[in-house]
């Protein structure tokens, strides 16, 4: 059976319809577009996979919400984005919550972010927008200096991972003593 949406409408219009399906802050999850659109039927799957702009917004969730295999999903999104300018959110933690994981979890998360940065390297010239929070040690791996076509970069450097505060520590010193 023919799918009316994809067989009778021009691809540009189908792309617009699919873009309206995207959540304001896309997540890499099967329950939301664009991935959800690929599960409706074969025609929609083909149309969604051919629509590069659907895959050009990449939000890597915080360490608390990150799905297993996120590195592979980012590679999948990048490969589907074609030459479309990219909007990327990539952070050490959720910018609204700012809970830093315990040491062993933090080390694994930093290693995961390094792998993601490695996968992003060939696409740096396509980055239009980058938003993130990284340790100083991760800054060079993010490659901000190579994102020459970006018109919007927001990032915040942090202390090195070994100097970050965890939930067991405090950043308050005794009165009169400066923070170091």
XYZ file of C-alpha atoms in Angstrom:
180
model
C 0.000 0.000 0.000
C 1.227 3.482 -0.889
C 1.937 5.950 1.868
C 0.156 9.207 0.983
C 2.569 11.419 2.892
C 5.755 10.223 1.233
C 4.445 9.196 -2.198
C 2.334 12.236 -3.090
C 4.115 15.119 -1.405
C 7.406 16.605 -2.566
C 10.377 15.589 -0.386
C 10.813 19.195 0.793
C 7.308 19.206 2.247
C 7.769 15.794 3.868
C 10.969 17.188 5.424
C 9.022 20.132 6.861
C 6.370 17.829 8.305
C 9.059 15.634 9.878
C 10.856 18.701 11.280
C 7.668 19.629 13.145
C 7.888 16.232 14.839
C 11.258 17.013 16.407
C 11.156 17.868 20.108
C 12.592 21.262 21.157
C 15.600 19.495 22.654
C 16.124 16.286 20.668
C 17.337 13.216 22.461
C 18.846 10.092 21.035
C 16.006 7.736 21.922
C 13.626 5.468 20.001
C 10.568 7.081 21.608
C 11.188 10.477 19.974
C 11.743 11.840 16.495
C 13.742 11.473 14.411
C 14.279 7.833 15.398
C 10.564 7.342 16.088
C 9.752 8.344 12.487
C 11.843 5.419 11.215
C 9.558 2.966 13.061
C 6.205 3.982 11.523
C 6.461 2.168 8.190
C 8.995 1.464 5.430
C 8.090 4.573 3.452
C 8.498 6.838 6.478
C 11.741 5.087 7.410
C 13.153 5.708 3.939
C 11.961 9.324 3.955
C 13.370 10.007 7.441
C 16.722 8.404 6.629
C 16.949 10.515 3.464
C 16.204 13.719 5.383
C 19.659 14.799 6.584
C 18.491 17.872 8.577
C 16.519 15.576 10.922
C 19.816 14.123 12.130
C 21.771 17.379 12.410
C 20.854 18.123 16.044
C 22.834 15.947 18.398
C 22.300 16.150 22.142
C 24.491 13.828 24.155
C 22.580 13.360 27.424
C 24.211 13.852 30.799
C 25.980 10.957 32.465
C 22.837 10.206 34.524
C 20.609 9.767 31.438
C 23.037 8.517 28.813
C 21.966 5.328 27.020
C 24.454 2.501 26.573
C 26.367 2.715 23.312
C 25.887 6.464 22.940
C 29.131 6.668 20.944
C 27.660 4.392 18.261
C 24.421 6.349 18.194
C 26.331 9.619 17.710
C 28.206 8.022 14.790
C 24.843 6.944 13.328
C 23.410 10.472 13.685
C 26.538 12.007 12.115
C 26.454 9.618 9.162
C 22.768 10.402 8.557
C 23.289 14.188 8.802
C 25.174 14.301 5.501
C 26.651 17.757 4.883
C 24.011 19.579 6.941
C 25.321 22.119 9.491
C 25.352 20.522 12.935
C 23.973 21.695 16.288
C 25.656 19.800 19.117
C 25.209 19.723 22.885
C 27.912 17.812 24.676
C 28.574 18.266 28.375
C 30.206 16.691 31.368
C 26.869 16.955 33.167
C 23.365 18.373 32.818
C 23.762 22.161 32.840
C 20.590 22.599 34.907
C 21.445 20.068 37.605
C 25.260 20.157 37.742
C 25.729 16.967 39.728
C 29.201 15.591 39.235
C 29.518 11.796 39.319
C 31.757 9.867 41.722
C 35.370 9.332 40.581
C 35.060 5.936 38.832
C 31.868 6.976 37.008
C 33.482 10.294 36.093
C 36.514 8.540 34.603
C 34.276 6.307 32.464
C 32.202 9.308 31.374
C 35.291 11.285 30.366
C 36.538 8.275 28.364
C 33.138 8.073 26.637
C 33.214 11.806 25.836
C 36.733 11.403 24.432
C 35.480 8.682 22.072
C 32.572 10.899 21.021
C 34.967 13.823 20.391
C 37.111 11.494 18.282
C 34.044 10.566 16.188
C 33.102 14.259 15.841
C 36.563 15.238 14.571
C 35.837 14.791 10.825
C 32.649 16.874 11.196
C 34.085 19.901 13.042
C 33.852 22.160 9.980
C 30.100 21.359 9.787
C 29.396 22.495 13.341
C 27.111 25.523 13.312
C 26.337 25.524 17.023
C 28.112 23.950 19.992
C 27.009 24.124 23.590
C 28.826 22.325 26.357
C 30.710 22.102 29.621
C 34.054 20.296 29.629
C 37.114 19.901 31.785
C 40.121 21.881 30.613
C 41.795 18.585 29.692
C 38.949 17.747 27.279
C 38.864 21.162 25.568
C 41.481 20.353 22.918
C 39.746 17.076 22.088
C 36.449 18.885 21.507
C 38.289 20.853 18.803
C 36.584 24.224 19.159
C 39.426 25.949 17.298
C 38.634 23.810 14.218
C 34.935 24.743 14.176
C 35.551 27.663 11.830
C 32.049 27.680 10.341
C 30.311 27.848 13.714
C 28.265 30.944 14.378
C 27.312 30.067 17.942
C 29.657 28.412 20.442
C 28.896 28.374 24.145
C 31.210 26.405 26.351
C 32.530 26.511 29.832
C 35.845 25.117 30.965
C 36.056 23.368 34.296
C 38.741 22.284 36.673
C 40.531 19.095 35.762
C 38.612 15.946 36.625
C 40.907 15.259 39.567
C 40.097 18.700 41.063
C 36.320 18.642 40.550
C 34.092 18.446 43.562
C 31.982 15.359 44.074
C 28.853 15.053 46.166
C 30.970 14.173 49.225
C 32.947 17.420 49.136
C 32.203 21.073 49.646
C 33.554 24.227 48.070
C 33.237 26.315 51.239
C 36.406 27.166 53.117
C 36.578 28.493 56.676
C 35.832 32.224 56.967
C 38.665 34.404 55.731
C 40.386 31.576 53.844
C 40.415 31.852 50.021
C 39.280 28.952 47.875
C 42.184 27.278 46.102
